[in-house]
């Protein structure tokens, strides 16, 4: 669904480019060169990032493989193994990011080739139970194929940004005369379409962002819930989130490109901790407060079920 | 002639459906068996870790020989247990003996801060968790298997090929049945 929206948006940019700039699509000719280029470019970059995106993300954060001879790392490895057993998935590789701010993310192409990265700060601040909640959350991202979805979304978003940028530039520099020629053939309808397309190009970064954010937020709630299903202990993650919220962002070693992969927003924008319309629309993550409440409700229901049984 | 072809088509469809259902059930049954084996792997690991732990803490816990003895006994009983029900009961006794030992270790500051003890404790805690997660996974997959073979019309195939429902893992010790109190007043 989302993929389709992204691809359609790419095609829209390309098609506009065709009809208004290159003049390859009108009553006489139908050769959507720009459209084809845009879609190919978008899916190409998505495929490329599937192949090597995980490694690139890990490298950019300076993550190192967890070392079983260090007690803290060993505990993390144990917790990951426990969650591997609980979920019945293959074991992901485990990485440590040398950063004192607590955060974590999962990445990879599929459950067979996935990685979980946790910052040193996370290991230092959380208890074993809380760490389990966090790892369960990340395992759920892997199990639900969120890691693949988010990698592809990030790539498509990048492609949209780039193409919209090109299109804008070519409008400003010397496209004037040719544009007149092709829109003359289109008439009144063509003019309206041109305006719609121009607005689309100008708003492309914003629209792309909104689509990417929407995907990310839904997936976070889902991962919280199915993570609790693995540990049968929603309060572990709830109290971990509480600690993460009070920790001071930003996580310096995690760049903007990987923000939507993380368990809490590493950029330290206030927007994710606020409630309300703007937070719902623009945050990569749902407000932490809301996630905690959802988890507590789960714990309450779980208790009700087990007592009555 | 046409009727014959329609009939033939229906028969082929039915055969395909039976094959698909049967294969699905066999896959699930193997996953159930694998889930059961995973529990065994973790139990074995716990049995292997216990002598190490006992040896490490023995010197400092002279006054708790009784507890240590009980852990060793429970371990040996668990290793020699026969059958599913017996093994489950013995393993649960071992679990409670171990948790008693861990509670006692808290009284010995030198032990508590000892790196070796800490590591062993972490390993055993993790193994305990793995055992319970392995059981949880086993129950989940066994339930899925049981549902898949009991719903209509798959139950016809299950009885045709003599596929039996898998047994679920149950808590044996009464104390473990009690619901742990959950503190909901997470401070703001």
Coordinates of N, CA and C in Angstrom, one line a residue, chain B residues 38-181:
Chain B
X38 N 14.0 -27.8 21.9 CA 14.6 -26.6 22.4 C 14.6 -26.5 23.9
X39 N 13.5 -26.9 24.5 CA 13.3 -27.0 26.0 C 14.4 -27.9 26.5
X40 N 14.6 -29.0 25.9 CA 15.6 -30.0 26.4 C 17.0 -29.4 26.4
X41 N 17.3 -28.7 25.3 CA 18.6 -28.1 25.2 C 18.9 -27.2 26.3
X42 N 17.9 -26.3 26.7 CA 18.1 -25.4 27.8 C 18.2 -26.0 29.1
X43 N 17.4 -27.1 29.3 CA 17.4 -27.8 30.6 C 18.8 -28.4 30.8
X44 N 19.3 -29.0 29.7 CA 20.7 -29.6 29.7 C 21.7 -28.6 30.1
X45 N 21.6 -27.4 29.6 CA 22.5 -26.3 29.8 C 22.5 -25.9 31.3
X46 N 21.3 -25.9 31.9 CA 21.2 -25.6 33.3 C 21.9 -26.7 34.1
X47 N 21.6 -27.9 33.8 CA 22.3 -29.0 34.5 C 23.8 -28.9 34.5
X48 N 24.3 -28.4 33.3 CA 25.8 -28.3 33.2 C 26.3 -27.1 34.0
X49 N 25.5 -26.1 34.2 CA 26.0 -24.9 34.8 C 26.0 -25.0 36.4
X50 N 25.1 -25.8 36.9 CA 25.0 -25.9 38.4 C 26.2 -26.3 39.1
X51 N 26.9 -27.4 38.7 CA 28.1 -27.7 39.5 C 29.1 -26.6 39.5
X52 N 29.3 -25.8 38.5 CA 30.2 -24.7 38.5 C 29.8 -23.7 39.6
X53 N 28.5 -23.4 39.6 CA 28.0 -22.4 40.5 C 28.3 -22.9 42.0
X54 N 27.9 -24.1 42.2 CA 28.0 -24.7 43.6 C 29.5 -24.6 44.0
X55 N 30.4 -25.0 43.1 CA 31.8 -25.0 43.4 C 32.3 -23.6 43.7
X56 N 31.8 -22.6 43.0 CA 32.3 -21.2 43.2 C 31.9 -20.7 44.5
X57 N 30.7 -21.0 44.9 CA 30.1 -20.4 46.2 C 30.4 -21.2 47.4
X58 N 30.8 -22.5 47.2 CA 30.9 -23.4 48.3 C 31.8 -22.9 49.5
X59 N 33.0 -22.4 49.1 CA 34.0 -22.0 50.1 C 33.4 -20.9 51.0
X60 N 32.6 -20.0 50.5 CA 32.2 -18.9 51.3 C 30.8 -19.1 52.0
X61 N 30.2 -20.2 51.6 CA 28.8 -20.4 52.1 C 28.8 -21.7 53.0
X62 N 29.8 -21.7 53.9 CA 29.9 -22.9 54.8 C 28.6 -23.2 55.5
X63 N 27.9 -22.2 55.9 CA 26.8 -22.4 56.8 C 25.5 -22.8 56.0
X64 N 25.7 -22.8 54.7 CA 24.5 -23.0 53.9 C 24.6 -24.4 53.2
X65 N 25.5 -25.3 53.7 CA 25.7 -26.6 53.1 C 24.4 -27.3 52.7
X66 N 23.4 -27.1 53.6 CA 22.1 -27.8 53.4 C 21.5 -27.3 52.1
X67 N 21.5 -26.0 51.9 CA 20.9 -25.5 50.6 C 21.6 -26.0 49.4
X68 N 23.0 -25.9 49.5 CA 23.8 -26.4 48.4 C 23.5 -27.8 48.1
X69 N 23.4 -28.6 49.2 CA 23.2 -30.0 49.0 C 21.9 -30.3 48.3
X70 N 20.9 -29.5 48.7 CA 19.5 -29.6 48.0 C 19.6 -29.3 46.5
X71 N 20.3 -28.3 46.2 CA 20.4 -27.9 44.8 C 21.1 -29.1 44.0
X72 N 22.2 -29.6 44.6 CA 22.8 -30.8 43.9 C 21.9 -32.0 43.7
X73 N 21.2 -32.2 44.8 CA 20.2 -33.4 44.8 C 19.2 -33.2 43.8
X74 N 18.6 -31.9 43.7 CA 17.5 -31.6 42.8 C 18.0 -31.8 41.4
X75 N 19.3 -31.3 41.2 CA 19.9 -31.4 39.8 C 20.0 -32.9 39.4
X76 N 20.5 -33.7 40.3 CA 20.7 -35.1 39.9 C 19.4 -35.8 39.7
X77 N 18.4 -35.4 40.5 CA 17.1 -36.0 40.3 C 16.5 -35.6 39.0
X78 N 16.8 -34.4 38.6 CA 16.2 -33.9 37.3 C 16.9 -34.6 36.2
X79 N 18.2 -34.8 36.3 CA 18.9 -35.5 35.2 C 18.4 -36.9 35.0
X80 N 18.1 -37.6 36.1 CA 17.7 -39.0 36.0 C 16.2 -39.2 35.8
X81 N 15.4 -38.0 35.7 CA 14.0 -38.1 35.6 C 13.6 -38.8 34.3
X82 N 12.5 -39.6 34.3 CA 12.0 -40.3 33.1 C 10.6 -39.8 32.8
X83 N 10.4 -39.6 31.5 CA 9.1 -39.2 31.0 C 8.8 -37.7 31.2
X84 N 7.8 -37.2 30.5 CA 7.5 -35.8 30.5 C 7.1 -35.2 31.8
X85 N 6.1 -35.9 32.4 CA 5.5 -35.3 33.6 C 6.5 -35.4 34.8
X86 N 7.2 -36.5 34.9 CA 8.2 -36.6 35.9 C 9.3 -35.6 35.8
X87 N 9.8 -35.4 34.6 CA 10.9 -34.5 34.3 C 10.4 -33.0 34.6
X88 N 9.2 -32.7 34.3 CA 8.7 -31.4 34.5 C 8.6 -31.1 36.0
X89 N 8.2 -32.1 36.8 CA 8.1 -31.9 38.3 C 9.4 -31.8 38.9
X90 N 10.4 -32.6 38.4 CA 11.8 -32.5 39.0 C 12.5 -31.2 38.6
X91 N 12.2 -30.7 37.4 CA 12.8 -29.5 37.0 C 12.3 -28.3 37.8
X92 N 11.0 -28.4 38.1 CA 10.4 -27.3 38.9 C 11.0 -27.3 40.3
X93 N 11.3 -28.5 40.9 CA 11.9 -28.6 42.2 C 13.3 -27.9 42.1
X94 N 14.0 -28.2 41.0 CA 15.3 -27.6 40.8 C 15.2 -26.1 40.7
X95 N 14.2 -25.6 40.0 CA 14.0 -24.2 39.9 C 13.9 -23.5 41.3
X96 N 13.1 -24.1 42.1 CA 12.8 -23.5 43.4 C 14.0 -23.6 44.3
X97 N 14.8 -24.8 44.2 CA 16.0 -24.9 45.0 C 17.0 -23.8 44.6
X98 N 17.1 -23.6 43.3 CA 18.0 -22.5 42.8 C 17.7 -21.1 43.3
X99 N 16.4 -20.9 43.2 CA 16.0 -19.5 43.6 C 16.2 -19.3 45.1
X100 N 16.2 -20.3 45.9 CA 16.5 -20.2 47.3 C 18.0 -19.9 47.5
X101 N 18.8 -20.6 46.7 CA 20.2 -20.4 46.7 C 20.6 -18.9 46.3
X102 N 19.9 -18.4 45.3 CA 20.2 -17.1 44.9 C 19.8 -16.1 45.9
X103 N 18.7 -16.3 46.6 CA 18.3 -15.4 47.7 C 19.3 -15.4 48.8
X104 N 19.9 -16.6 49.1 CA 20.9 -16.6 50.1 C 22.2 -15.9 49.7
X105 N 22.6 -16.0 48.4 CA 23.8 -15.3 48.0 C 23.7 -13.9 48.3
X106 N 22.5 -13.3 48.2 CA 22.3 -11.9 48.5 C 22.8 -11.5 49.9
X107 N 22.9 -12.5 50.8 CA 23.3 -12.2 52.2 C 24.9 -12.1 52.3
X108 N 25.6 -12.5 51.3 CA 27.0 -12.6 51.3 C 27.6 -11.5 50.4
X109 N 28.0 -10.3 51.0 CA 28.5 -9.2 50.1 C 29.7 -9.6 49.3
X110 N 30.6 -10.5 49.8 CA 31.8 -10.9 49.1 C 31.4 -11.7 47.8
X111 N 30.4 -12.5 48.0 CA 29.9 -13.4 46.9 C 29.2 -12.5 45.9
X112 N 28.4 -11.6 46.4 CA 27.5 -10.8 45.6 C 28.4 -9.9 44.6
X113 N 29.6 -9.5 45.1 CA 30.4 -8.7 44.3 C 31.5 -9.5 43.5
X114 N 31.5 -10.8 43.7 CA 32.5 -11.6 43.0 C 32.1 -11.7 41.5
X115 N 33.1 -11.4 40.6 CA 32.8 -11.4 39.2 C 32.3 -12.8 38.7
X116 N 33.0 -13.8 39.2 CA 32.6 -15.2 38.8 C 31.2 -15.5 39.1
X117 N 30.9 -15.2 40.4 CA 29.5 -15.5 40.8 C 28.5 -14.7 40.0
X118 N 28.8 -13.4 39.8 CA 27.9 -12.6 39.0 C 27.7 -13.2 37.6
X119 N 28.8 -13.6 37.0 CA 28.7 -14.2 35.6 C 27.8 -15.4 35.6
X120 N 28.1 -16.3 36.6 CA 27.3 -17.6 36.7 C 25.9 -17.3 37.0
X121 N 25.6 -16.3 37.8 CA 24.3 -15.9 38.1 C 23.5 -15.4 36.9
X122 N 24.2 -14.6 36.1 CA 23.7 -14.1 34.9 C 23.4 -15.3 33.9
X123 N 24.3 -16.2 33.8 CA 24.1 -17.3 32.9 C 22.9 -18.2 33.4
X124 N 22.8 -18.4 34.7 CA 21.7 -19.2 35.2 C 20.4 -18.5 35.0
X125 N 20.4 -17.2 35.3 CA 19.1 -16.4 35.1 C 18.7 -16.5 33.7
X126 N 19.7 -16.3 32.8 CA 19.4 -16.3 31.3 C 18.8 -17.7 31.0
X127 N 19.5 -18.8 31.5 CA 19.0 -20.1 31.2 C 17.6 -20.4 31.7
X128 N 17.3 -19.9 32.9 CA 16.0 -20.0 33.4 C 15.0 -19.3 32.5
X129 N 15.3 -18.1 32.1 CA 14.4 -17.4 31.1 C 14.3 -18.2 29.9
X130 N 15.4 -18.7 29.4 CA 15.3 -19.4 28.1 C 14.4 -20.6 28.2
X131 N 14.5 -21.3 29.4 CA 13.6 -22.4 29.6 C 12.2 -22.0 29.5
X132 N 11.8 -20.9 30.2 CA 10.4 -20.5 30.2 C 10.0 -20.0 28.9
X133 N 10.9 -19.3 28.2 CA 10.5 -18.8 26.8 C 10.4 -20.0 25.9
X134 N 11.2 -21.0 26.0 CA 11.1 -22.2 25.2 C 9.8 -22.9 25.4
X135 N 9.4 -22.9 26.7 CA 8.1 -23.6 27.0 C 7.0 -22.7 26.4
X136 N 7.1 -21.4 26.6 CA 6.1 -20.5 26.0 C 5.9 -20.7 24.5
X137 N 7.1 -20.8 23.8 CA 7.1 -20.9 22.4 C 6.5 -22.3 22.0
X138 N 6.9 -23.3 22.8 CA 6.3 -24.7 22.6 C 4.8 -24.6 22.7
X139 N 4.3 -24.0 23.8 CA 2.8 -24.0 24.0 C 2.2 -23.2 22.8
X140 N 2.8 -22.1 22.4 CA 2.2 -21.3 21.3 C 2.1 -22.2 20.0
X141 N 3.2 -22.8 19.7 CA 3.2 -23.5 18.4 C 2.3 -24.8 18.5
X142 N 2.3 -25.4 19.7 CA 1.5 -26.6 19.9 C 0.0 -26.2 19.8
X143 N -0.4 -25.1 20.4 CA -1.7 -24.6 20.3 C -2.1 -24.4 18.8
X144 N -1.2 -23.8 18.1 CA -1.5 -23.5 16.7 C -1.7 -24.9 15.9
X145 N -0.8 -25.8 16.2 CA -0.9 -27.2 15.6 C -2.3 -27.8 16.0
X146 N -2.6 -27.7 17.3 CA -3.9 -28.3 17.7 C -5.1 -27.7 17.0
X147 N -5.1 -26.4 16.9 CA -6.2 -25.7 16.3 C -6.3 -26.1 14.8
X148 N -5.1 -26.1 14.2 CA -5.1 -26.4 12.7 C -5.7 -27.8 12.5
X149 N -5.5 -28.8 13.4 CA -6.0 -30.1 13.1 C -7.4 -30.4 13.6
X150 N -7.9 -29.5 14.5 CA -9.2 -29.7 15.1 C -10.3 -29.0 14.4
X151 N -10.0 -27.9 13.6 CA -11.1 -27.2 13.0 C -11.6 -28.0 11.8
X152 N -12.9 -27.8 11.5 CA -13.5 -28.4 10.4 C -13.1 -27.7 9.1
X153 N -12.8 -28.3 8.0 CA -12.8 -29.7 7.8 C -11.5 -30.4 7.9
X154 N -10.5 -29.6 8.4 CA -9.1 -30.2 8.5 C -9.1 -31.4 9.4
X155 N -10.1 -31.5 10.4 CA -10.1 -32.6 11.3 C -10.3 -33.9 10.6
X156 N -10.9 -33.9 9.5 CA -11.1 -35.1 8.7 C -9.8 -35.7 8.3
X157 N -8.9 -34.8 7.8 CA -7.6 -35.2 7.3 C -6.8 -35.6 8.5
X158 N -6.9 -34.9 9.6 CA -6.1 -35.3 10.8 C -6.4 -36.7 11.2
X159 N -7.7 -37.0 11.2 CA -8.1 -38.4 11.7 C -7.7 -39.4 10.6
X160 N -7.8 -39.0 9.3 CA -7.4 -39.9 8.2 C -6.0 -40.4 8.4
X161 N -5.1 -39.4 8.7 CA -3.7 -39.7 8.8 C -3.2 -39.9 10.2
X162 N -4.1 -40.0 11.1 CA -3.8 -40.3 12.5 C -2.9 -39.3 13.1
X163 N -3.2 -38.0 12.9 CA -2.4 -37.0 13.6 C -3.0 -36.6 14.9
X164 N -2.2 -36.7 15.9 CA -2.8 -36.5 17.3 C -2.4 -35.1 17.8
X165 N -3.3 -34.5 18.6 CA -2.9 -33.2 19.2 C -1.7 -33.3 20.1
X166 N -0.9 -32.2 20.1 CA 0.2 -32.1 21.0 C -0.2 -31.8 22.4
X167 N 0.6 -32.3 23.4 CA 0.3 -32.0 24.8 C 0.9 -30.6 25.2
X168 N 0.1 -29.8 25.9 CA 0.6 -28.5 26.3 C 1.4 -28.7 27.6
X169 N 2.3 -27.7 27.8 CA 3.1 -27.7 29.0 C 2.3 -27.0 30.1
X170 N 2.2 -27.6 31.3 CA 1.5 -27.0 32.4 C 2.4 -26.7 33.6
X171 N 2.1 -25.7 34.3 CA 2.8 -25.4 35.5 C 2.5 -26.5 36.6
X172 N 3.5 -27.1 37.2 CA 3.3 -28.2 38.1 C 3.2 -27.7 39.5
X173 N 4.1 -26.8 39.9 CA 4.1 -26.4 41.3 C 3.0 -25.4 41.6
X174 N 2.3 -25.6 42.7 CA 1.2 -24.7 43.0 C 1.6 -23.3 43.1
X175 N 2.8 -23.1 43.8 CA 3.2 -21.7 44.0 C 3.4 -20.9 42.7
X176 N 3.8 -21.6 41.7 CA 4.1 -20.9 40.4 C 2.8 -20.5 39.7
X177 N 1.7 -21.1 40.1 CA 0.4 -20.8 39.6 C -0.1 -19.5 40.0
X178 N 0.4 -19.1 41.2 CA -0.1 -17.9 41.8 C 0.3 -16.7 40.9
X179 N -0.6 -15.7 40.8 CA -0.3 -14.6 40.0 C 0.6 -13.6 40.7
X180 N 1.7 -13.2 40.1 CA 2.6 -12.2 40.7 C 1.8 -10.9 40.7
X181 N 2.0 -10.2 41.8 CA 1.4 -8.9 41.9 C 2.1 -7.9 41.0

